[in-house]
Short mmCIF file of C-alpha atoms and ligand atoms in Angstrom, two decimals:
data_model
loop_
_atom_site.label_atom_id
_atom_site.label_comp_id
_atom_site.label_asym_id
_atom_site.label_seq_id
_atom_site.Cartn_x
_atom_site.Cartn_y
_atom_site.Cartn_z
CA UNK A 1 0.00 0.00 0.00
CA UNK A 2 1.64 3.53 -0.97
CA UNK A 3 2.07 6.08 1.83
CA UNK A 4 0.69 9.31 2.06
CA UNK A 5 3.60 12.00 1.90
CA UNK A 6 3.07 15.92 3.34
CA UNK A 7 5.60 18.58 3.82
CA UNK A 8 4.67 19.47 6.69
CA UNK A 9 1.97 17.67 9.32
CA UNK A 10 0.44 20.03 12.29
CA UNK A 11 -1.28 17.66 15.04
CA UNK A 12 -4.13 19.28 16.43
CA UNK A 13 -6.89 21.37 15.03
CA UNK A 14 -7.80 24.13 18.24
CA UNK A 15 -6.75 27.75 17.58
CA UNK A 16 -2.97 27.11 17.45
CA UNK A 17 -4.05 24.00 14.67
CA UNK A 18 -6.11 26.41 12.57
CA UNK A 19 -3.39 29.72 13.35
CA UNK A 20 -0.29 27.28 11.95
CA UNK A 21 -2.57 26.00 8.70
CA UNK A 22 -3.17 30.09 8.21
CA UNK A 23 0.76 30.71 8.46
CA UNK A 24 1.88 27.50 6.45
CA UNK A 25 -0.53 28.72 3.54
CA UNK A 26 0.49 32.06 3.65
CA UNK A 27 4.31 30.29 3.08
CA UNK A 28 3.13 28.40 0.49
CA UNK A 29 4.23 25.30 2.81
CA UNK A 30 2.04 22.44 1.59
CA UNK A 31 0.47 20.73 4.83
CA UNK A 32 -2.25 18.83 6.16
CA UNK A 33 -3.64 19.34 10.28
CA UNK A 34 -4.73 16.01 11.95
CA UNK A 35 -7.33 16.23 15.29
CA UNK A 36 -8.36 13.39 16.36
CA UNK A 37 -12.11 14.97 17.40
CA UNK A 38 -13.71 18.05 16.33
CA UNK A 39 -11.93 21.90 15.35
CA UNK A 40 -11.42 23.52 18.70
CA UNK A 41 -12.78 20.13 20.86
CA UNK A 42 -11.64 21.42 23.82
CA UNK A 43 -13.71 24.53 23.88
CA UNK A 44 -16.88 22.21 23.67
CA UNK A 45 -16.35 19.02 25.33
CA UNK A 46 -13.18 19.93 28.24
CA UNK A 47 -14.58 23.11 29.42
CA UNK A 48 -17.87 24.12 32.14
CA UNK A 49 -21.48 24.95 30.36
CA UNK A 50 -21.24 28.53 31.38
CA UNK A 51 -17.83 29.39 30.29
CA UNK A 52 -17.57 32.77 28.50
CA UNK A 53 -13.66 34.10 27.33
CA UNK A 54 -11.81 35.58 29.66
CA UNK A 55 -10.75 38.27 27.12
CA UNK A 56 -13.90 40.42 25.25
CA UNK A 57 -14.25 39.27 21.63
CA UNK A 58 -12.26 42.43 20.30
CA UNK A 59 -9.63 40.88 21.80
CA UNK A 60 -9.46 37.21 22.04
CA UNK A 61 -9.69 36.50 18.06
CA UNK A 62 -6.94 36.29 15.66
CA UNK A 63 -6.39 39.54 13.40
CA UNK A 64 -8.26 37.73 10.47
CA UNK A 65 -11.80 37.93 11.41
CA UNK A 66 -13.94 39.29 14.00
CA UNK A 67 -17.12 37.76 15.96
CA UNK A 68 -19.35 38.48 13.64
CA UNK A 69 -23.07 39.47 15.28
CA UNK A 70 -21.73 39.54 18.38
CA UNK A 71 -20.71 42.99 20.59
CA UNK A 72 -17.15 43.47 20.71
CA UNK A 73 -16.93 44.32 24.11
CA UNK A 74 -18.91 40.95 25.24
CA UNK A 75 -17.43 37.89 26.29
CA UNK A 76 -18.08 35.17 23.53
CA UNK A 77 -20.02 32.08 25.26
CA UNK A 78 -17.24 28.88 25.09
CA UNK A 79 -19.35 27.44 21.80
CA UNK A 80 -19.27 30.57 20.15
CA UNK A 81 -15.59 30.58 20.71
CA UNK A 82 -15.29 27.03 19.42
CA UNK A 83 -17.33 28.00 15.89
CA UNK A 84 -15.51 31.49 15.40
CA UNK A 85 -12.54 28.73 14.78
CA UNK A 86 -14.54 26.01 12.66
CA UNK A 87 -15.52 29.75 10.54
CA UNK A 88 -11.90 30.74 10.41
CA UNK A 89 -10.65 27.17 9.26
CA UNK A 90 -13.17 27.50 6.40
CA UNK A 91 -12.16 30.86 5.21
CA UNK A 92 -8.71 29.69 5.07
CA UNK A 93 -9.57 26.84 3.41
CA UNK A 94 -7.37 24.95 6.10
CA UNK A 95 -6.77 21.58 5.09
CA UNK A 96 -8.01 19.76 8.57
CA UNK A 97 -8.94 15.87 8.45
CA UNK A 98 -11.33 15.75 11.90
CA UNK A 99 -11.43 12.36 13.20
CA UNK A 100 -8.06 11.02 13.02
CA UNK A 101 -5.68 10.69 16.03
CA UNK A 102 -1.98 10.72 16.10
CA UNK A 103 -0.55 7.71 18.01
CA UNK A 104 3.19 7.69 17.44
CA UNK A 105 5.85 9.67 15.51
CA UNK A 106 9.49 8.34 14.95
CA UNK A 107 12.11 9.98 12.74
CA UNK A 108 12.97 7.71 9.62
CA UNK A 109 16.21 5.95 10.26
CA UNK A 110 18.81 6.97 7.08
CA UNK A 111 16.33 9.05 5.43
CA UNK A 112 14.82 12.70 6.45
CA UNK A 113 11.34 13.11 8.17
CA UNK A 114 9.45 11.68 10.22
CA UNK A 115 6.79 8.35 10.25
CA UNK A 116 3.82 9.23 11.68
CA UNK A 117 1.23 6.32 12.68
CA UNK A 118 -2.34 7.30 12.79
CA UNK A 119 -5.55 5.88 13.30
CA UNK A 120 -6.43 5.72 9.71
CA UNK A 121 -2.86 4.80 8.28
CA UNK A 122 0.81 5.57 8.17
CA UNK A 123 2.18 9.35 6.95
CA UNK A 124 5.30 10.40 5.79
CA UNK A 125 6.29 14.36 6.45
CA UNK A 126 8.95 16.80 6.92
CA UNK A 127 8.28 18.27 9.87
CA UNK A 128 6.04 17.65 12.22
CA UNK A 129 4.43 20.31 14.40
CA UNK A 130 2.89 19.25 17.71
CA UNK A 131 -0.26 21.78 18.02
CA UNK A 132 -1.92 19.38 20.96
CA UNK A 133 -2.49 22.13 23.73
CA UNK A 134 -1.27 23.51 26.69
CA UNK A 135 -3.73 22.41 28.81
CA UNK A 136 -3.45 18.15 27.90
CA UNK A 137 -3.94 16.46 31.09
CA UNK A 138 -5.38 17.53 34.32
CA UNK A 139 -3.33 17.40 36.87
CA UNK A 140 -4.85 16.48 40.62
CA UNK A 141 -2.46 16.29 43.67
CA UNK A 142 -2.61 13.43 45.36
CA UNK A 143 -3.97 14.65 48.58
CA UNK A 144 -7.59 12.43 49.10
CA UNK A 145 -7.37 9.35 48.04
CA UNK A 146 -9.45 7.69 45.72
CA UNK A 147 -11.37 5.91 48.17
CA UNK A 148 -12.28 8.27 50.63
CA UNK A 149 -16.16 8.79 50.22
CA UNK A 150 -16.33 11.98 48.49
CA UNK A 151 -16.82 12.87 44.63
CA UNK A 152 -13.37 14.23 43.49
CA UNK A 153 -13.49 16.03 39.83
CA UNK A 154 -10.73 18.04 38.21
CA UNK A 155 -12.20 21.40 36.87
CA UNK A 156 -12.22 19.97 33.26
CA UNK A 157 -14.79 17.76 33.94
CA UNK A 158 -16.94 20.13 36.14
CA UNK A 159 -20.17 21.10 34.01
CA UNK A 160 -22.87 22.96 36.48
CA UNK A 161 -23.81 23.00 39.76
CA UNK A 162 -26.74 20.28 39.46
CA UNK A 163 -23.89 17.99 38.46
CA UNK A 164 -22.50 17.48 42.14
CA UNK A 165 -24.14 15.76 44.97
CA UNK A 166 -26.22 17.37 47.18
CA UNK A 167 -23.86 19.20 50.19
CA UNK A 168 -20.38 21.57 50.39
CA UNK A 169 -18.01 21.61 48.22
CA UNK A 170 -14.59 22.52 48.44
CA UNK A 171 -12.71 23.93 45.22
CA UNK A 172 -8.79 24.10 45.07
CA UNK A 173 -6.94 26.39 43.60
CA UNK A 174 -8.31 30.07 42.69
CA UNK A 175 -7.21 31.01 39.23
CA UNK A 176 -9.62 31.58 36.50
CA UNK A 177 -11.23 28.45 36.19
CA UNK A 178 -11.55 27.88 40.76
CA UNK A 179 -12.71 31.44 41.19
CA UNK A 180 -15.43 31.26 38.21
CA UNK A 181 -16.30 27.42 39.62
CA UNK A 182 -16.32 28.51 42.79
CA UNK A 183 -18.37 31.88 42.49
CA UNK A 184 -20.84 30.00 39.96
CA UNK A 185 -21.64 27.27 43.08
CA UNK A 186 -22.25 29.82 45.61
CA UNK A 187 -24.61 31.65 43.35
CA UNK A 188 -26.26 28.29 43.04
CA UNK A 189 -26.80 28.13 47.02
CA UNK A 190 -23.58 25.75 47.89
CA UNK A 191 -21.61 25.80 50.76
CA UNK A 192 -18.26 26.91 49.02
CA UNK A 193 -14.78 26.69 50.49
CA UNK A 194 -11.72 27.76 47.90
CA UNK A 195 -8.55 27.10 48.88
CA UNK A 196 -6.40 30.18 47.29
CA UNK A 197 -2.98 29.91 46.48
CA UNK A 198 -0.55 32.97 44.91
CA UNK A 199 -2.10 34.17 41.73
CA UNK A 200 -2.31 37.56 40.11
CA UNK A 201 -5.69 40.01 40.06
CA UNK A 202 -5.63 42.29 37.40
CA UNK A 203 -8.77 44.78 37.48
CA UNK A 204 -11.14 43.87 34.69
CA UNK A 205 -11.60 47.38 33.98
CA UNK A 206 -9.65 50.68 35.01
CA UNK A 207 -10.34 54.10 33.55
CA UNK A 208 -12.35 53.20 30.94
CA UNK A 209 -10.24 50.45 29.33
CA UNK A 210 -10.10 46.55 30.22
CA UNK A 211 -6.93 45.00 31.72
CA UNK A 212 -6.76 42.87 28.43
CA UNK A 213 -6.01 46.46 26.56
CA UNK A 214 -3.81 47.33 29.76
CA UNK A 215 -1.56 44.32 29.27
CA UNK A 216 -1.42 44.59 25.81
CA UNK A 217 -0.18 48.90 25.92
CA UNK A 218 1.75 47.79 28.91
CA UNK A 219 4.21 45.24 27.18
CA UNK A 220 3.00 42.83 30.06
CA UNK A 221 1.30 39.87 26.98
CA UNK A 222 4.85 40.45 25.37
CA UNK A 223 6.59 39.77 27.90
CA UNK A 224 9.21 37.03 27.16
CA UNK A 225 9.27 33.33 28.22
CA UNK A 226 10.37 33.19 31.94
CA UNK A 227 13.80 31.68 32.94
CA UNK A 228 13.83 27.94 33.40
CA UNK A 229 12.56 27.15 36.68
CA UNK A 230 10.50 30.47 37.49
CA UNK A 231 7.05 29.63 38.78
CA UNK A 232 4.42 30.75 36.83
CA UNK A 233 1.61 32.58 38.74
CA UNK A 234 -1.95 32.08 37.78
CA UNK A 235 -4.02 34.79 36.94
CA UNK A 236 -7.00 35.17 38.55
CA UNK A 237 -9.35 37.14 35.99
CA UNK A 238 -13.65 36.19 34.91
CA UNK A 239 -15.54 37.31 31.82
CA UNK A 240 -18.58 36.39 33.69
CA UNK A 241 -21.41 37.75 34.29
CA UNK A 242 -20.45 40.71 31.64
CA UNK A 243 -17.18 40.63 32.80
CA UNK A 244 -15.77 42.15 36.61
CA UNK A 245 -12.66 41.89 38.60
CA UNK A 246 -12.09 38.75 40.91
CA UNK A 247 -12.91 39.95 44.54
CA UNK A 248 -12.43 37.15 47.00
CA UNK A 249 -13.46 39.53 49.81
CA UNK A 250 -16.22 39.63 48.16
CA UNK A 251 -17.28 36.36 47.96
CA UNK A 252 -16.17 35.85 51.59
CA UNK A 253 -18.74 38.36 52.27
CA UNK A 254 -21.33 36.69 50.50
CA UNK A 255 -20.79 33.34 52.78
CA UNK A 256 -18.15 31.75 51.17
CA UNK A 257 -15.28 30.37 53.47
CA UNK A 258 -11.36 30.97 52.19
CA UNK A 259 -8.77 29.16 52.94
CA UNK A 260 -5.10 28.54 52.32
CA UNK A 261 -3.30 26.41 49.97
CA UNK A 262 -4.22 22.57 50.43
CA UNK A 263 -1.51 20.48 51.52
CA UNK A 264 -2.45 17.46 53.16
CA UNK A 265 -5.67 15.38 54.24
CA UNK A 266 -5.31 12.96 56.76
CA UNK A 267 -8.11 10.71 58.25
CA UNK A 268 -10.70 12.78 56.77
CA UNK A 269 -9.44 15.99 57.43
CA UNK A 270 -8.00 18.64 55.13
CA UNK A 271 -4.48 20.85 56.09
CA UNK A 272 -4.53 24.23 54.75
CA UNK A 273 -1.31 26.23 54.47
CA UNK A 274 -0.98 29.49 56.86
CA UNK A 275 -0.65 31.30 53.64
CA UNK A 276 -4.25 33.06 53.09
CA UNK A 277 -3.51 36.30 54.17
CA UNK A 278 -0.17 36.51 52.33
CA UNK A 279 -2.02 35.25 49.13
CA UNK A 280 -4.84 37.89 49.32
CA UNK A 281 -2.49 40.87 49.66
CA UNK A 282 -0.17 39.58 46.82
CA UNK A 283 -2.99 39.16 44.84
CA UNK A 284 -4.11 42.88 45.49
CA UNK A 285 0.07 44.20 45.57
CA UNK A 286 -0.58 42.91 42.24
CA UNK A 287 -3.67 44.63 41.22
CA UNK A 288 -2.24 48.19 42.57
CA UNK A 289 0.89 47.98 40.48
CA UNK A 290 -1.27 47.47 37.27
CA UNK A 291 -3.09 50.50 38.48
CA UNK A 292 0.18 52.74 38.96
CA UNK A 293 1.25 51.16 35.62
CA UNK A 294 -1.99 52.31 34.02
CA UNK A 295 -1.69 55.52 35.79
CA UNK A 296 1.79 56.69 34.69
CA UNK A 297 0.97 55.32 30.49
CA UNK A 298 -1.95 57.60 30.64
CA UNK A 299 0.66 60.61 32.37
CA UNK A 300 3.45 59.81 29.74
CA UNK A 301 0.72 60.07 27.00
CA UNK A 302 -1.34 62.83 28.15
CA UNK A 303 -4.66 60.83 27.52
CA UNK A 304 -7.88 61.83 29.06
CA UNK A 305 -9.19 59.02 30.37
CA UNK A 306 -11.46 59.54 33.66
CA UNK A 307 -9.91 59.05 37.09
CA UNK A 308 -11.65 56.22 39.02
CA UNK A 309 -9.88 56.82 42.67
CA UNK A 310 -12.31 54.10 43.78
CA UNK A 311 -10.56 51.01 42.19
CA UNK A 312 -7.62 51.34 44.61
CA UNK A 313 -10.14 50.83 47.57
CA UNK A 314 -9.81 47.59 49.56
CA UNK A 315 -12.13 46.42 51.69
CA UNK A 316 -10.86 45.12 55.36
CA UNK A 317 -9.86 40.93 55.29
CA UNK A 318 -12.67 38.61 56.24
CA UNK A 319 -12.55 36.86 59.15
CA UNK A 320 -12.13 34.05 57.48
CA UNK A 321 -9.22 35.06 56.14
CA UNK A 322 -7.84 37.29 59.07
CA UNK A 323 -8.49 33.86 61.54
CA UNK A 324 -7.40 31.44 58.62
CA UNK A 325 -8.92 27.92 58.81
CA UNK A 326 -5.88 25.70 59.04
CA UNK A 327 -7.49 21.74 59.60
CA UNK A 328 -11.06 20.92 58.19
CA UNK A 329 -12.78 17.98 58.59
CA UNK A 330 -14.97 17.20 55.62
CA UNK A 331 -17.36 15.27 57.09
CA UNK A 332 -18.06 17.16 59.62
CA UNK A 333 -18.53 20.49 57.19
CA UNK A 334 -21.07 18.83 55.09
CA UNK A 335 -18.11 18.47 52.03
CA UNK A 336 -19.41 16.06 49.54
CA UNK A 337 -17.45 16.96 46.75
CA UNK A 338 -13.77 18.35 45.78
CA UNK A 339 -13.27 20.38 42.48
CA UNK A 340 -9.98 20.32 41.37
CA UNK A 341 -8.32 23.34 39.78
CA UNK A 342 -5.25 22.88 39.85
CA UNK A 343 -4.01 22.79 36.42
CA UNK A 344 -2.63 20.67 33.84
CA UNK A 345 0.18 18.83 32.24
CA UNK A 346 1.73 17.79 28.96
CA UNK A 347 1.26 14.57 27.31
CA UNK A 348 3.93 13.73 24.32
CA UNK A 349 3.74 9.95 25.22
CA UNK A 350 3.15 9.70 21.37
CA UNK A 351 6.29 11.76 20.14
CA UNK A 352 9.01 9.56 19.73
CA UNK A 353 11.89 11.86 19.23
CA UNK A 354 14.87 13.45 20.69
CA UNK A 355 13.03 17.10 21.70
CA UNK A 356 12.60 16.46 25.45
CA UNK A 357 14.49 16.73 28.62
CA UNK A 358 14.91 14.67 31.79
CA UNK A 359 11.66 15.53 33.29
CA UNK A 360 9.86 14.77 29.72
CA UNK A 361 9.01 18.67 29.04
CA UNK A 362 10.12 19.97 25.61
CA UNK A 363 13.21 21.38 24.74
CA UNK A 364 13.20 24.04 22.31
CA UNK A 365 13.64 28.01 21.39
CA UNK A 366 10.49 29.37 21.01
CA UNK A 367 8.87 26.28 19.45
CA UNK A 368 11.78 25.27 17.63
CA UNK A 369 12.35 22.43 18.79
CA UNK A 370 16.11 20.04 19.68
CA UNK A 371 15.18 17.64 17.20
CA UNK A 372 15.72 18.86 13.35
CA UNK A 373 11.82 19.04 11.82
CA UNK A 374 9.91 18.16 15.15
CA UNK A 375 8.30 22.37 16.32
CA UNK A 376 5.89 22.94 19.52
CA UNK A 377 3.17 25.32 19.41
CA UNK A 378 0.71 26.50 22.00
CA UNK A 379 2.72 25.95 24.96
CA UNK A 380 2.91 27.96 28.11
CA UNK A 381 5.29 30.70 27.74
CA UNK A 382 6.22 29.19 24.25
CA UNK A 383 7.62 32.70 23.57
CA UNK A 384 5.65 35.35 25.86
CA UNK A 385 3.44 35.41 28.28
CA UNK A 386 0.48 35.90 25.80
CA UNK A 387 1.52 32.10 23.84
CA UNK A 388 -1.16 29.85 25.17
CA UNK A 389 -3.86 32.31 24.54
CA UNK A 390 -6.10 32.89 21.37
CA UNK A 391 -4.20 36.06 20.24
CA UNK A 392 -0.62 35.42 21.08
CA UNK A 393 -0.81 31.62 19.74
CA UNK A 394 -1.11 33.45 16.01
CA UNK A 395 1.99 35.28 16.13
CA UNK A 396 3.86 32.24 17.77
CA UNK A 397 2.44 30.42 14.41
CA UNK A 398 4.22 33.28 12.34
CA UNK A 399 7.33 32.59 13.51
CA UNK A 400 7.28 28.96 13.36
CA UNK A 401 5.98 28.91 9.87
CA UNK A 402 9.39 31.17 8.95
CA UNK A 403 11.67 29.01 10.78
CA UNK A 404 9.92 25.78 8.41
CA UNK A 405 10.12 28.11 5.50
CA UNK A 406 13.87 28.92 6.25
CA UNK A 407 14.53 25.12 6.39
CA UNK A 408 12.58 24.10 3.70
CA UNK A 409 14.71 26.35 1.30
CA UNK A 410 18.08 25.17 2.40
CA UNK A 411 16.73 21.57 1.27
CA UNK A 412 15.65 22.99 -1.92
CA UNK A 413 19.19 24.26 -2.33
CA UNK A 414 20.96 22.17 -5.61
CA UNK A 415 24.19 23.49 -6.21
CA UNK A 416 24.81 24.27 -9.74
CA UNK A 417 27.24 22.46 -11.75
C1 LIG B 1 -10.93 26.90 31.27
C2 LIG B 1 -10.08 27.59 30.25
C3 LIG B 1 -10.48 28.82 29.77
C4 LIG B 1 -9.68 29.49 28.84
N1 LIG B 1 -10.11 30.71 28.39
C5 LIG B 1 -9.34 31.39 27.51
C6 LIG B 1 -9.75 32.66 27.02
O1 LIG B 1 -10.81 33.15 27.38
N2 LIG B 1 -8.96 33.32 26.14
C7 LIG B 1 -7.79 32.77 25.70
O2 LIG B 1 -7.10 33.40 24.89
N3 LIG B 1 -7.37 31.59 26.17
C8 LIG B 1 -8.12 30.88 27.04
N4 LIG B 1 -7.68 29.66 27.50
C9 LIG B 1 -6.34 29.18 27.11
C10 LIG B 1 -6.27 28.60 25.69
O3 LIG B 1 -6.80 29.53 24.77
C11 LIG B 1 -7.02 27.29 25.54
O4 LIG B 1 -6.46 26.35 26.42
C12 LIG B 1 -7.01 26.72 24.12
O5 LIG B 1 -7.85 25.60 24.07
C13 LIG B 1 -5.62 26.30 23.65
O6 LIG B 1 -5.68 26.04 22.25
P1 LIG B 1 -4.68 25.03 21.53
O7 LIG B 1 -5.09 24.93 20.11
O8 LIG B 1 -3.28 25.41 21.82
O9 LIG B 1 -4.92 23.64 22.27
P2 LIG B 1 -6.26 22.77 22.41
O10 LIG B 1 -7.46 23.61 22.40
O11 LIG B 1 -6.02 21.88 23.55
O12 LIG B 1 -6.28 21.94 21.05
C14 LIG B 1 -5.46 20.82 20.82
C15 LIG B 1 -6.20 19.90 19.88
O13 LIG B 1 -5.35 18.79 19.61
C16 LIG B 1 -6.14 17.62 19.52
N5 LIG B 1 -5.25 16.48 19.77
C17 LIG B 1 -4.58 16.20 20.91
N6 LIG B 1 -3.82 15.10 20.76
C18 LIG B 1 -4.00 14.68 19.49
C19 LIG B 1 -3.47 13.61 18.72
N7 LIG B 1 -2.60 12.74 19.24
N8 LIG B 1 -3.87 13.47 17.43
C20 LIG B 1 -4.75 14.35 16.87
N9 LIG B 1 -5.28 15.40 17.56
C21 LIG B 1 -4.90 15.57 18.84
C22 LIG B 1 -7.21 17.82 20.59
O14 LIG B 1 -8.37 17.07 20.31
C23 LIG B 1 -7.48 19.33 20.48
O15 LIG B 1 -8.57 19.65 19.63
C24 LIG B 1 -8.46 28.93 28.40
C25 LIG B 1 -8.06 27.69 28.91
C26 LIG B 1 -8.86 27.02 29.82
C27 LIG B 1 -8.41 25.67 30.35
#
């Protein structure tokens, strides 16, 4: 049976998929994008019923096409994010085959490229680029085990409210996704604990202008990929409910009990980490130095946007959080359930190549990767700060499809006689 041959094979069809077919056709790179599901899969199927983007829809698109019927400054429901890319991939004609799954890729012994098995049949390509997410596999500590009687989800499978049995619940970790989960199950009349850890709290809005628009004027999405080893901090941001700044004071205030970072549970009861106090005034240390930021760009540029004195108010610490609950038993609180946020990891298991390091995460510059042919896109930090996100995955895809382009030439090179 003859193989099928591509230049260039990107695995993965969600916005950095569909961003890399855009750039390869713009390079005249032929190419042809795997997924093994749907376009943009994990918008629909990995992702809570009432997720909206964190970013308004002037912002979280690529530069090729806007919501269309839909108010700029809104925050596009998680299906209408998902079809704005199944619209894109049509106007670029992207060649996508939905349905097939990559299961292994090894490089061809004696001969360039790579052999890629699939679930429908063997490919031949040039370079392979691994478009798979940065969000693969959701990561939950082992903390409860799997046997103690409570429901334990990670926040990728967490749908709605009427999902989880009756009683508490207690959600870990208070970036995006545990703040939104956690705010959305109060508002459905749970019991909520969240156990916050460091993050970041940009204001959603400040003098007229949301934080995405901040971050952009500000340098802060451009800022480059951190040094090996430096903890990245969540950010703690909701499009919600037309969009407002996280206030964890004011959740405490509406019933729900904080508590530190979870570190331990032993015979039913859960350790919390002295830390809550600490966390809540990093988190607003960080939200005043986006402010004084903001302030001195609209000084340095003379713009008249309206003062708004009020955003640097902050109202006094909870008691919850000023008398920090260190040891809960679950039982005992009426905790049914857990909801894990607390990230995700990588899964490569099915690259067979020479591009990763001891601890299995990829080696590269910027996407390139250490093995000749083999590129990453999507990643955390791939480049910037702004890489794993919807606008800052397109320009990552720029540069990659260059660096192919550069390559491909120097194999076209014949020297003449
Ligand atoms: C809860 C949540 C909310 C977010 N909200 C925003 C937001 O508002 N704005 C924003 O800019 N970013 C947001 N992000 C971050 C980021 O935009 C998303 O994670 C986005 O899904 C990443 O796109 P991607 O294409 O890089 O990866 P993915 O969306 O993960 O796409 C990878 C694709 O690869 C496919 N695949 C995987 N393995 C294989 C294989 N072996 N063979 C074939 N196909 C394969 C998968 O099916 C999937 O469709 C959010 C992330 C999360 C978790």
């Amino acid at each position: 049976m003859s193989i099928e041959k591509v230049d260039t094979l990107v695995v993965g069809a969600g916005q950095a998929g569909v961003a890399m077919s855009e750039h390869l056709s713009n390079c005249g790179i032929p190419h042809l994008v795997l997924e093994r599901q749907r376009i943009a899969e994990r918008w629909r199927s990995e992702r809570w019923d009432s997720l909206v983007a964190n970013g308004p829809a002037w912002h979280d698109r690529f530069p090729g096409m806007e919501f269309s019927g839909f108010d700029a400054d809104a925050f596009a429901p998680k299906e209408r994010v998902a079809d704005y890319f199944v619209d894109y991939a049509a106007m670029i004609h992207a060649p996508i085959r939905c349905g097939v799954e990559v299961m292994e890729v090894r490089r061809n012994v004696g001969q360039p490229g790579f052999r890629v098995e699939t679930s429908n049949g063997v490919i031949e390509a040039n370079s392979v680029i691994a478009a798979t997410g940065p969000f693969q596999k959701p990561v939950i500590p082992t903390v409860v085990p799997d046997t103690a009687d409570i429901v334990q989800i990670h926040s990728n499978a967490y749908r709605n409210p009427e999902q989880l049995p009756r009683g508490g619940v207690l959600v870990v970790g208070a970036g995006s996704s545990g703040a939104q989960i956690a705010d959305e199950l109060q508002r459905s009349g749970k019991r909520v604990y969240l156990s916050i850890g460091p993050h970041d709290l940009p204001p959603r809005r400040y003098r007229g202008r949301d934080f995405v628009w901040w971050l952009g004027v500000l340098g802060k999405w451009d800022v480059p990929a951190l040094e090996p080893g430096t903890e990245h901090v969540t950010i703690a941001v909701s499009g919600a409910h037309g969009g407002h700044t996280v206030d964890f004071r004011r959740l405490a205030g509406q019933g729900m009990t904080l508590v530190g970072r979870t570190e331990s549970c032993k015979g039913g009861v859960m350790h919390f980490a002295a830390d809550l106090v600490e966390n809540i005034a990093q988190g607003n240390a960080n939200t005043l130095s986006v402010l004084d930021e903001a302030d001195a760009y609209v000084a340095r540029n003379g713009l008249d946007f309206p003062e708004e004195p009020e955003a640097r108010e902050v109202g006094a610490d909870p008691q919850c959080v000023t008398d920090p609950i260190l040891e809960l038993n679950l039982a005992e609180a009426g905790i049914t359930s857990i909801i894990w946020a607390t990230g995700f990891a990588l899964d490569y298991s099915w690259l067979k190549v020479d591009a990763f390091d001891e601890d299995g995460k990829p080696k590269h510059q910027r996407g390139v990767s250490a093995e000749p042919g083999i590129y990453f896109l999507g990643l955390p930090w791939q480049s910037r700060r702004g890489s794993s996100f919807i606008w800052g995955v397109w320009h990552d895809a720029r540069y990659l499809a260059d660096q192919i382009s550069i390559q491909r030439e120097y194999r076209a090179y014949n020297p003449s006689a």
